[in-house]
PDB file of C-alpha atoms in Angstrom:
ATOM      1  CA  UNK A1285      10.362 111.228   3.997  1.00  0.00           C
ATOM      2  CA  UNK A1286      11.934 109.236   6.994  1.00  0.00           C
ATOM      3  CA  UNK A1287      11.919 105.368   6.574  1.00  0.00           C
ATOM      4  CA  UNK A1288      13.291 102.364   9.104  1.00  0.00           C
ATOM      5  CA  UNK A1289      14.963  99.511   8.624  1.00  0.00           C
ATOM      6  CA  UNK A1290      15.940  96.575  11.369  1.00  0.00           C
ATOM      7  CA  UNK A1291      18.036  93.878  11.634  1.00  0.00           C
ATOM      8  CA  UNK A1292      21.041  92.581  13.297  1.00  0.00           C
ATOM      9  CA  UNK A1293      23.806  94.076  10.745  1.00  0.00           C
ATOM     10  CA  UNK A1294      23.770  97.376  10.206  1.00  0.00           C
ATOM     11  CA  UNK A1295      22.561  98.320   6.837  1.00  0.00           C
ATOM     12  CA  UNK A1296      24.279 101.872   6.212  1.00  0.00           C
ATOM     13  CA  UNK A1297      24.617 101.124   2.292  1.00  0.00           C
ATOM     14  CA  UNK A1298      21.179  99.039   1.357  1.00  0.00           C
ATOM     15  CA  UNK A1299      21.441  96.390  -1.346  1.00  0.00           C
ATOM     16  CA  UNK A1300      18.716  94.230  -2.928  1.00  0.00           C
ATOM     17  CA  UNK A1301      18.669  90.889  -1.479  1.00  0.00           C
ATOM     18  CA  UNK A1302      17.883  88.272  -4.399  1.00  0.00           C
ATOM     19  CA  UNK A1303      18.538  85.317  -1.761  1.00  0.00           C
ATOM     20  CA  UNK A1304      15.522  85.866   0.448  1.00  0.00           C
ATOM     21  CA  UNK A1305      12.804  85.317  -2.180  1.00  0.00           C
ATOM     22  CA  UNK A1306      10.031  83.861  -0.441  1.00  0.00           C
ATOM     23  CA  UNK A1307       9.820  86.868   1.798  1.00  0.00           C
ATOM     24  CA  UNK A1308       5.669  88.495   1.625  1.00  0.00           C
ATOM     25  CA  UNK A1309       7.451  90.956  -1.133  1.00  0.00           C
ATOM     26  CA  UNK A1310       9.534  89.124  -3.031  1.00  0.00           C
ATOM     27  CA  UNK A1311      13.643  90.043  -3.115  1.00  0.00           C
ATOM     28  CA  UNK A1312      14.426  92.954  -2.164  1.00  0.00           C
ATOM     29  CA  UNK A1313      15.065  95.527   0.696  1.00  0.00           C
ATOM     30  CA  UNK A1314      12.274  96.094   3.288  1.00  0.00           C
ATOM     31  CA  UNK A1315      11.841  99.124   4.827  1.00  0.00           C
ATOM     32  CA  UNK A1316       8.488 100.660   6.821  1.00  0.00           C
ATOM     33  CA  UNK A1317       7.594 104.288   7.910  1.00  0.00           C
ATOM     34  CA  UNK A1318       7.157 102.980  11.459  1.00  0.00           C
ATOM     35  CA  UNK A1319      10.115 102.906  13.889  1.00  0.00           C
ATOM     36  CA  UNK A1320       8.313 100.437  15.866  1.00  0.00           C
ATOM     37  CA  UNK A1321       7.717  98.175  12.900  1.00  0.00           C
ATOM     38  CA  UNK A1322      11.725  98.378  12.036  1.00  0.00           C
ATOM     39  CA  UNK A1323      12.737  97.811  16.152  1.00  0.00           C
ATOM     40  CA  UNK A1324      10.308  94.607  16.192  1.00  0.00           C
ATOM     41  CA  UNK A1325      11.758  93.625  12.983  1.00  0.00           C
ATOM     42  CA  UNK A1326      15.078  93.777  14.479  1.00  0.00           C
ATOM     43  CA  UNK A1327      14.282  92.123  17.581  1.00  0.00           C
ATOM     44  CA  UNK A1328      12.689  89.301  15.760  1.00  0.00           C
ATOM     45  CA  UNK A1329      16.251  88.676  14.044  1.00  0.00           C
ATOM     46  CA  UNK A1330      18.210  88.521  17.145  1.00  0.00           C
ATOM     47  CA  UNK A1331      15.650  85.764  18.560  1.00  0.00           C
ATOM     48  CA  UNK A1332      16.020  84.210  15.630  1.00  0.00           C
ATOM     49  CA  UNK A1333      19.975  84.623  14.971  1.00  0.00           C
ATOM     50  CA  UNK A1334      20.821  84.199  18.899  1.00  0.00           C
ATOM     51  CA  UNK A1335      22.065  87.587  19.432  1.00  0.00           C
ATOM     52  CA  UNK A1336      21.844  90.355  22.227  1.00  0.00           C
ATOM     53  CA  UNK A1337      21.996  93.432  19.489  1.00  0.00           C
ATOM     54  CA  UNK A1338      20.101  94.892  16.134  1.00  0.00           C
ATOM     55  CA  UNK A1339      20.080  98.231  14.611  1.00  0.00           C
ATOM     56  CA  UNK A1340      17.207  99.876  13.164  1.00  0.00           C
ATOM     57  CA  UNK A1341      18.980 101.804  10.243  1.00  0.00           C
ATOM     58  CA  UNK A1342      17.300 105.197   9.452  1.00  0.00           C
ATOM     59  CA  UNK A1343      16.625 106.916   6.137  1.00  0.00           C
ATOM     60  CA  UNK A1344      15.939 109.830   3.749  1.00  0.00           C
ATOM     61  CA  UNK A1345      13.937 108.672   1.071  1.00  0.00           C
ATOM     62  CA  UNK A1346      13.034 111.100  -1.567  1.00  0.00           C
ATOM     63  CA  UNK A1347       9.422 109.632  -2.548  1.00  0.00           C
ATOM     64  CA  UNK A1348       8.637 112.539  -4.900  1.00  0.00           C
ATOM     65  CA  UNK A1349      11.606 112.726  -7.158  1.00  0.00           C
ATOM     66  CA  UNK A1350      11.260 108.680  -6.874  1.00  0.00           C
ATOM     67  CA  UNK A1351       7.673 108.301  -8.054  1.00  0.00           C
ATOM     68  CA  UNK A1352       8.333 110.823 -11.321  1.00  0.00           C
ATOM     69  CA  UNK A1353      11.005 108.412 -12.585  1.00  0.00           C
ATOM     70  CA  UNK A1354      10.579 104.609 -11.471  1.00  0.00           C
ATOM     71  CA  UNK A1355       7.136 102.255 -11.556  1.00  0.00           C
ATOM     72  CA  UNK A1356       5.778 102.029  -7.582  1.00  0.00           C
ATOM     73  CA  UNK A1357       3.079  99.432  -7.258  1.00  0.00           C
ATOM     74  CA  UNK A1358       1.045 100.147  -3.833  1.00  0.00           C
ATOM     75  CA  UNK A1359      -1.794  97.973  -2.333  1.00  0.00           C
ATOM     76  CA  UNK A1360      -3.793 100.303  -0.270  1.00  0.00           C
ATOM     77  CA  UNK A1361      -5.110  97.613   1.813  1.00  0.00           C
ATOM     78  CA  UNK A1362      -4.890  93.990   2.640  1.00  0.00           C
ATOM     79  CA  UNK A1363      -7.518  92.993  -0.322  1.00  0.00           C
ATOM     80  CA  UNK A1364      -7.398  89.815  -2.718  1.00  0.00           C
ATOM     81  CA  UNK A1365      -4.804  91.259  -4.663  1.00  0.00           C
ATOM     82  CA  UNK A1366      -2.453  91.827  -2.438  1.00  0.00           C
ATOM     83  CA  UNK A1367      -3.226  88.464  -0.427  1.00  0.00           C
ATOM     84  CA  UNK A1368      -2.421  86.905  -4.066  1.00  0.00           C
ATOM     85  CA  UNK A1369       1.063  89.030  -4.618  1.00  0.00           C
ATOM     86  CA  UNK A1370       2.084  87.836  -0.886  1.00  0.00           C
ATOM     87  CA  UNK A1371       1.200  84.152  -1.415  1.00  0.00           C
ATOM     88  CA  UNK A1372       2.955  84.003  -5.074  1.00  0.00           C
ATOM     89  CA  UNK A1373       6.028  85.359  -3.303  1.00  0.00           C
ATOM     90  CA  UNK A1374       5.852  82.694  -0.968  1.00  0.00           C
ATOM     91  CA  UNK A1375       5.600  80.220  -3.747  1.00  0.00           C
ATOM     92  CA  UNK A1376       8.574  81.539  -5.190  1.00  0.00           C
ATOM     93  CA  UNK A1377       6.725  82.856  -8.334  1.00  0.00           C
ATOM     94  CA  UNK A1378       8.431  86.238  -9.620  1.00  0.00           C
ATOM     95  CA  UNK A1379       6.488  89.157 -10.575  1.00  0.00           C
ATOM     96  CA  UNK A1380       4.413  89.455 -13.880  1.00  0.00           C
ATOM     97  CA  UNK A1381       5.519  93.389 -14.335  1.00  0.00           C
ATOM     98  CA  UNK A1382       8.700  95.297 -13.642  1.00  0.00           C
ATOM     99  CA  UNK A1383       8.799  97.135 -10.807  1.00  0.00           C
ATOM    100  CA  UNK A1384      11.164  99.167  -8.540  1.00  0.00           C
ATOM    101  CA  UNK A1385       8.968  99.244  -5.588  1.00  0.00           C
ATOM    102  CA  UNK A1386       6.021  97.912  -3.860  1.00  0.00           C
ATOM    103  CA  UNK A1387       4.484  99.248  -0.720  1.00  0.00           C
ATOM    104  CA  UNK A1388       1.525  97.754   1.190  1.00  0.00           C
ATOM    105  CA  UNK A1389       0.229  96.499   4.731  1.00  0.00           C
ATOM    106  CA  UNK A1390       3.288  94.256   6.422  1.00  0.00           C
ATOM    107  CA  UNK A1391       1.924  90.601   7.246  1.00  0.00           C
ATOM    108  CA  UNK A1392       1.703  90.238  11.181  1.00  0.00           C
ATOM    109  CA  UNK A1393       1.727  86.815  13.696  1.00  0.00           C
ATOM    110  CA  UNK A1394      -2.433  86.815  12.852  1.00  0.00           C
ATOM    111  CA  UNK A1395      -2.061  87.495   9.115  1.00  0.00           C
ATOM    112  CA  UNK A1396       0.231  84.774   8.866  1.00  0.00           C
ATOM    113  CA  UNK A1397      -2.466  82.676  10.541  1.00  0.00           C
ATOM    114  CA  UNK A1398      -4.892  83.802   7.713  1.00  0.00           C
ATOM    115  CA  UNK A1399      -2.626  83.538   5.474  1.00  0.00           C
ATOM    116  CA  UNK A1400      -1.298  79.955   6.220  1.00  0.00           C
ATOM    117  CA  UNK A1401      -4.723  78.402   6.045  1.00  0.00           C
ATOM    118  CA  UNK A1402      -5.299  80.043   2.809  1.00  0.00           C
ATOM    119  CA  UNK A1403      -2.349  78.524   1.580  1.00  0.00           C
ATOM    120  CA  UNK A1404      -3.255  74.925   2.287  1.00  0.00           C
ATOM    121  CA  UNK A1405      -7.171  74.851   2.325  1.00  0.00           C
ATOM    122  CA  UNK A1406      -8.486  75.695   5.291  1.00  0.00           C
ATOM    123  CA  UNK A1407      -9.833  79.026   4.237  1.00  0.00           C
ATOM    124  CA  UNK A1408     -10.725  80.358   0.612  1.00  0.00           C
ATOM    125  CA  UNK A1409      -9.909  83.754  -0.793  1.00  0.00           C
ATOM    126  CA  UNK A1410     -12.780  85.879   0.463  1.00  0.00           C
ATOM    127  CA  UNK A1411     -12.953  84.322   3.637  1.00  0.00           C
ATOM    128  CA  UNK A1412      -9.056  85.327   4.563  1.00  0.00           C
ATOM    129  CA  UNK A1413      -9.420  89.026   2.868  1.00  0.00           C
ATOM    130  CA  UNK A1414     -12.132  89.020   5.192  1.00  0.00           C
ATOM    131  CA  UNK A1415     -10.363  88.306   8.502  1.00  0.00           C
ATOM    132  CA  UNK A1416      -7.483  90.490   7.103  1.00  0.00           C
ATOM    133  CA  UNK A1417      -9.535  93.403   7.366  1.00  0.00           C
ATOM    134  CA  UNK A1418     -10.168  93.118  10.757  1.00  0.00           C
ATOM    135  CA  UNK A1419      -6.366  93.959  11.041  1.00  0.00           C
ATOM    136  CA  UNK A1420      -4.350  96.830  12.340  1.00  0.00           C
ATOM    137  CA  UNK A1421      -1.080  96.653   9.837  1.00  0.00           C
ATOM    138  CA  UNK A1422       1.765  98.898   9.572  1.00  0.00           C
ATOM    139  CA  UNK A1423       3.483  98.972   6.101  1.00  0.00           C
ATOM    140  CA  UNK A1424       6.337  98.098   4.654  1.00  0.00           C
ATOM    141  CA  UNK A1425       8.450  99.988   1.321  1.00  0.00           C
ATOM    142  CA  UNK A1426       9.814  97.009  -0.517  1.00  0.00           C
ATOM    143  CA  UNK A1427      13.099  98.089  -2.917  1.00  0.00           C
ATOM    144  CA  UNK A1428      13.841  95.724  -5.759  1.00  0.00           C
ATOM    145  CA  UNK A1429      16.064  98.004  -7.849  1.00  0.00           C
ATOM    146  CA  UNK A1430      19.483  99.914  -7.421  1.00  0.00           C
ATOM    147  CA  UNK A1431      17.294 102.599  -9.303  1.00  0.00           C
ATOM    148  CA  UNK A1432      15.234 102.646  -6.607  1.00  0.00           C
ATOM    149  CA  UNK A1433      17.833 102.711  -4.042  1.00  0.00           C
ATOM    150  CA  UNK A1434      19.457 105.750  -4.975  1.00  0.00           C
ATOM    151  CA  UNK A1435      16.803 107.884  -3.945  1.00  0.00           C
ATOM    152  CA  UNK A1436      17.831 106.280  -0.201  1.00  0.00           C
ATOM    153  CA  UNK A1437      20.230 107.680   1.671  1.00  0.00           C
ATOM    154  CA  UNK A1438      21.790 106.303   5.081  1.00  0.00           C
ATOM    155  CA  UNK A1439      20.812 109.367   7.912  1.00  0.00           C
ATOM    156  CA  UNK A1440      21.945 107.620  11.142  1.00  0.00           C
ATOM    157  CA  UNK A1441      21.406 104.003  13.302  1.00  0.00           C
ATOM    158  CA  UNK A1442      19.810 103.278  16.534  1.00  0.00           C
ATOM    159  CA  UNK A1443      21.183 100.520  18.783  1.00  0.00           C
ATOM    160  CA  UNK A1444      18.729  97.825  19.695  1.00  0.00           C
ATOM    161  CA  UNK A1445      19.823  95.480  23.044  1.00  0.00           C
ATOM    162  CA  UNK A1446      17.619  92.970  24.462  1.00  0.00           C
ATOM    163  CA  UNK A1447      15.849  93.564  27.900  1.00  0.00           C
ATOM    164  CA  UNK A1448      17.340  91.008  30.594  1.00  0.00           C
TER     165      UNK A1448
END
Protein backbone atom coordinates (compact mmCIF):
# COMPACT_ATOMS: atom_id res chain seq x y z
CA UNK A 1 0.00 0.00 0.00
CA UNK A 2 1.00 3.71 -0.83
CA UNK A 3 1.47 6.00 2.28
CA UNK A 4 2.49 10.03 2.54
CA UNK A 5 4.51 11.79 4.54
CA UNK A 6 5.09 15.88 4.70
CA UNK A 7 7.32 18.12 6.02
CA UNK A 8 9.95 20.55 5.20
CA UNK A 9 13.08 17.99 5.08
CA UNK A 10 12.84 15.37 3.02
CA UNK A 11 12.39 12.13 4.76
CA UNK A 12 13.84 9.48 2.16
CA UNK A 13 15.19 7.15 5.13
CA UNK A 14 12.30 7.49 8.06
CA UNK A 15 13.47 7.33 11.67
CA UNK A 16 11.44 7.33 14.90
CA UNK A 17 11.38 10.63 16.44
CA UNK A 18 11.59 10.17 20.40
CA UNK A 19 11.88 14.16 20.73
CA UNK A 20 8.39 15.07 19.62
CA UNK A 21 6.45 13.21 22.35
CA UNK A 22 3.50 15.16 22.95
CA UNK A 23 2.46 14.74 19.37
CA UNK A 24 -1.67 13.06 19.27
CA UNK A 25 0.46 9.58 18.81
CA UNK A 26 3.11 9.66 20.87
CA UNK A 27 7.01 9.44 19.28
CA UNK A 28 7.24 8.26 16.36
CA UNK A 29 6.91 8.69 12.50
CA UNK A 30 3.54 9.89 11.08
CA UNK A 31 2.45 8.92 7.98
CA UNK A 32 -1.43 8.97 6.37
CA UNK A 33 -2.92 7.22 3.23
CA UNK A 34 -4.06 10.65 2.03
CA UNK A 35 -1.78 12.80 -0.17
CA UNK A 36 -3.75 15.71 0.80
CA UNK A 37 -3.38 15.00 4.49
CA UNK A 38 0.67 14.68 3.95
CA UNK A 39 0.72 18.18 1.50
CA UNK A 40 -1.31 20.10 4.39
CA UNK A 41 0.96 18.58 6.82
CA UNK A 42 3.79 19.94 4.97
CA UNK A 43 2.44 23.23 4.38
CA UNK A 44 1.62 23.62 7.99
CA UNK A 45 5.54 23.19 8.71
CA UNK A 46 6.70 25.78 6.38
CA UNK A 47 4.16 28.38 8.09
CA UNK A 48 5.38 27.33 11.02
CA UNK A 49 9.32 27.01 10.20
CA UNK A 50 9.23 30.26 7.80
CA UNK A 51 9.96 28.51 4.69
CA UNK A 52 8.80 28.66 0.93
CA UNK A 53 9.29 24.61 0.39
CA UNK A 54 8.12 20.96 1.91
CA UNK A 55 8.14 17.60 0.44
CA UNK A 56 5.55 15.11 0.84
CA UNK A 57 7.77 11.88 0.88
CA UNK A 58 5.99 8.82 -0.70
CA UNK A 59 5.96 5.17 0.31
CA UNK A 60 5.58 1.38 -0.13
CA UNK A 61 4.41 -0.02 2.90
CA UNK A 62 3.93 -3.68 3.02
CA UNK A 63 0.83 -3.81 5.57
CA UNK A 64 0.34 -7.58 5.13
CA UNK A 65 3.73 -9.02 5.74
CA UNK A 66 3.74 -6.13 8.60
CA UNK A 67 0.60 -7.13 10.48
CA UNK A 68 1.77 -11.15 10.56
CA UNK A 69 4.89 -10.15 12.51
CA UNK A 70 4.60 -6.82 14.68
CA UNK A 71 1.53 -5.68 17.27
CA UNK A 72 -0.71 -2.78 15.22
CA UNK A 73 -3.14 -1.09 17.55
CA UNK A 74 -6.00 0.70 15.31
CA UNK A 75 -8.88 2.94 16.61
CA UNK A 76 -11.54 2.66 14.06
CA UNK A 77 -13.04 5.85 15.01
CA UNK A 78 -12.66 8.91 17.08
CA UNK A 79 -14.39 7.13 20.32
CA UNK A 80 -13.38 7.53 24.15
CA UNK A 81 -10.55 5.43 23.73
CA UNK A 82 -8.87 6.93 21.34
CA UNK A 83 -9.76 10.58 22.70
CA UNK A 84 -7.95 9.06 25.97
CA UNK A 85 -4.67 7.62 23.95
CA UNK A 86 -4.46 11.26 22.20
CA UNK A 87 -4.82 13.26 25.44
CA UNK A 88 -2.23 10.88 27.48
CA UNK A 89 0.17 11.61 24.63
CA UNK A 90 -0.29 15.09 25.13
CA UNK A 91 0.38 14.70 28.78
CA UNK A 92 3.47 13.09 28.03
CA UNK A 93 2.31 9.70 29.51
CA UNK A 94 3.92 6.67 27.45
CA UNK A 95 1.99 3.79 26.39
CA UNK A 96 0.75 0.94 28.77
CA UNK A 97 1.53 -1.92 25.92
CA UNK A 98 4.24 -2.34 23.33
CA UNK A 99 3.47 -1.50 20.15
CA UNK A 100 5.00 -0.94 16.65
CA UNK A 101 2.17 0.91 15.23
CA UNK A 102 -0.96 2.74 15.79
CA UNK A 103 -3.34 3.97 13.17
CA UNK A 104 -6.50 6.04 13.74
CA UNK A 105 -8.48 9.32 12.70
CA UNK A 106 -5.71 12.41 12.54
CA UNK A 107 -6.85 15.32 15.01
CA UNK A 108 -7.98 18.42 12.82
CA UNK A 109 -8.21 22.57 13.71
CA UNK A 110 -12.03 21.48 15.23
CA UNK A 111 -10.84 18.34 17.03
CA UNK A 112 -8.29 20.24 18.64
CA UNK A 113 -11.09 22.58 19.75
CA UNK A 114 -12.86 19.48 21.30
CA UNK A 115 -10.11 18.28 22.39
CA UNK A 116 -8.65 21.39 24.22
CA UNK A 117 -11.75 21.92 26.28
CA UNK A 118 -11.70 18.39 27.28
CA UNK A 119 -8.40 18.84 28.48
CA UNK A 120 -9.08 21.68 30.88
CA UNK A 121 -12.87 21.32 31.83
CA UNK A 122 -14.93 22.77 29.63
CA UNK A 123 -16.32 19.61 28.18
CA UNK A 124 -16.44 15.96 29.73
CA UNK A 125 -15.65 12.74 27.95
CA UNK A 126 -18.94 11.91 26.27
CA UNK A 127 -19.72 15.25 25.42
CA UNK A 128 -16.28 15.69 23.18
CA UNK A 129 -16.59 11.92 21.64
CA UNK A 130 -19.77 13.32 20.79
CA UNK A 131 -18.79 16.41 18.79
CA UNK A 132 -15.89 14.24 17.40
CA UNK A 133 -18.23 12.24 15.58
CA UNK A 134 -19.63 14.84 13.78
CA UNK A 135 -16.11 14.91 12.08
CA UNK A 136 -14.76 14.15 8.68
CA UNK A 137 -10.99 12.80 9.63
CA UNK A 138 -8.40 11.42 7.49
CA UNK A 139 -5.91 9.02 9.25
CA UNK A 140 -2.72 8.87 10.14
CA UNK A 141 -0.07 5.40 10.39
CA UNK A 142 1.99 6.22 13.43
CA UNK A 143 5.63 4.11 13.39
CA UNK A 144 7.26 3.71 16.77
CA UNK A 145 9.68 0.89 15.91
CA UNK A 146 12.69 0.30 13.43
CA UNK A 147 10.76 -3.13 13.19
CA UNK A 148 8.12 -1.42 11.91
CA UNK A 149 10.00 0.70 9.61
CA UNK A 150 11.49 -1.85 7.60
CA UNK A 151 8.46 -2.83 6.01
CA UNK A 152 8.72 1.10 4.55
CA UNK A 153 10.44 1.79 1.76
CA UNK A 154 11.27 5.39 0.22
CA UNK A 155 9.33 5.28 -3.60
CA UNK A 156 9.83 8.95 -4.65
CA UNK A 157 9.15 12.90 -3.26
CA UNK A 158 6.90 15.57 -4.42
CA UNK A 159 7.97 19.23 -4.16
CA UNK A 160 5.65 21.43 -2.19
CA UNK A 161 6.14 25.58 -2.87
CA UNK A 162 3.92 28.06 -1.42
CA UNK A 163 1.32 29.98 -3.63
CA UNK A 164 2.37 33.83 -3.84
Amino acid sequence: MIIYHGSTVLVAKPEILVGEAFLDFGPGFYTTTSYDQADRWARIKMRRENKDTGYVAVYDFDFETAKENTVIRKFDAADMDWLLFVVNNRRGIPFAEAVDMHIGPVADDNVYQSIRFFETGILDAEETVKRLKTELLQDQWTFHTDKMLSYCKFIEYKEVKEVK
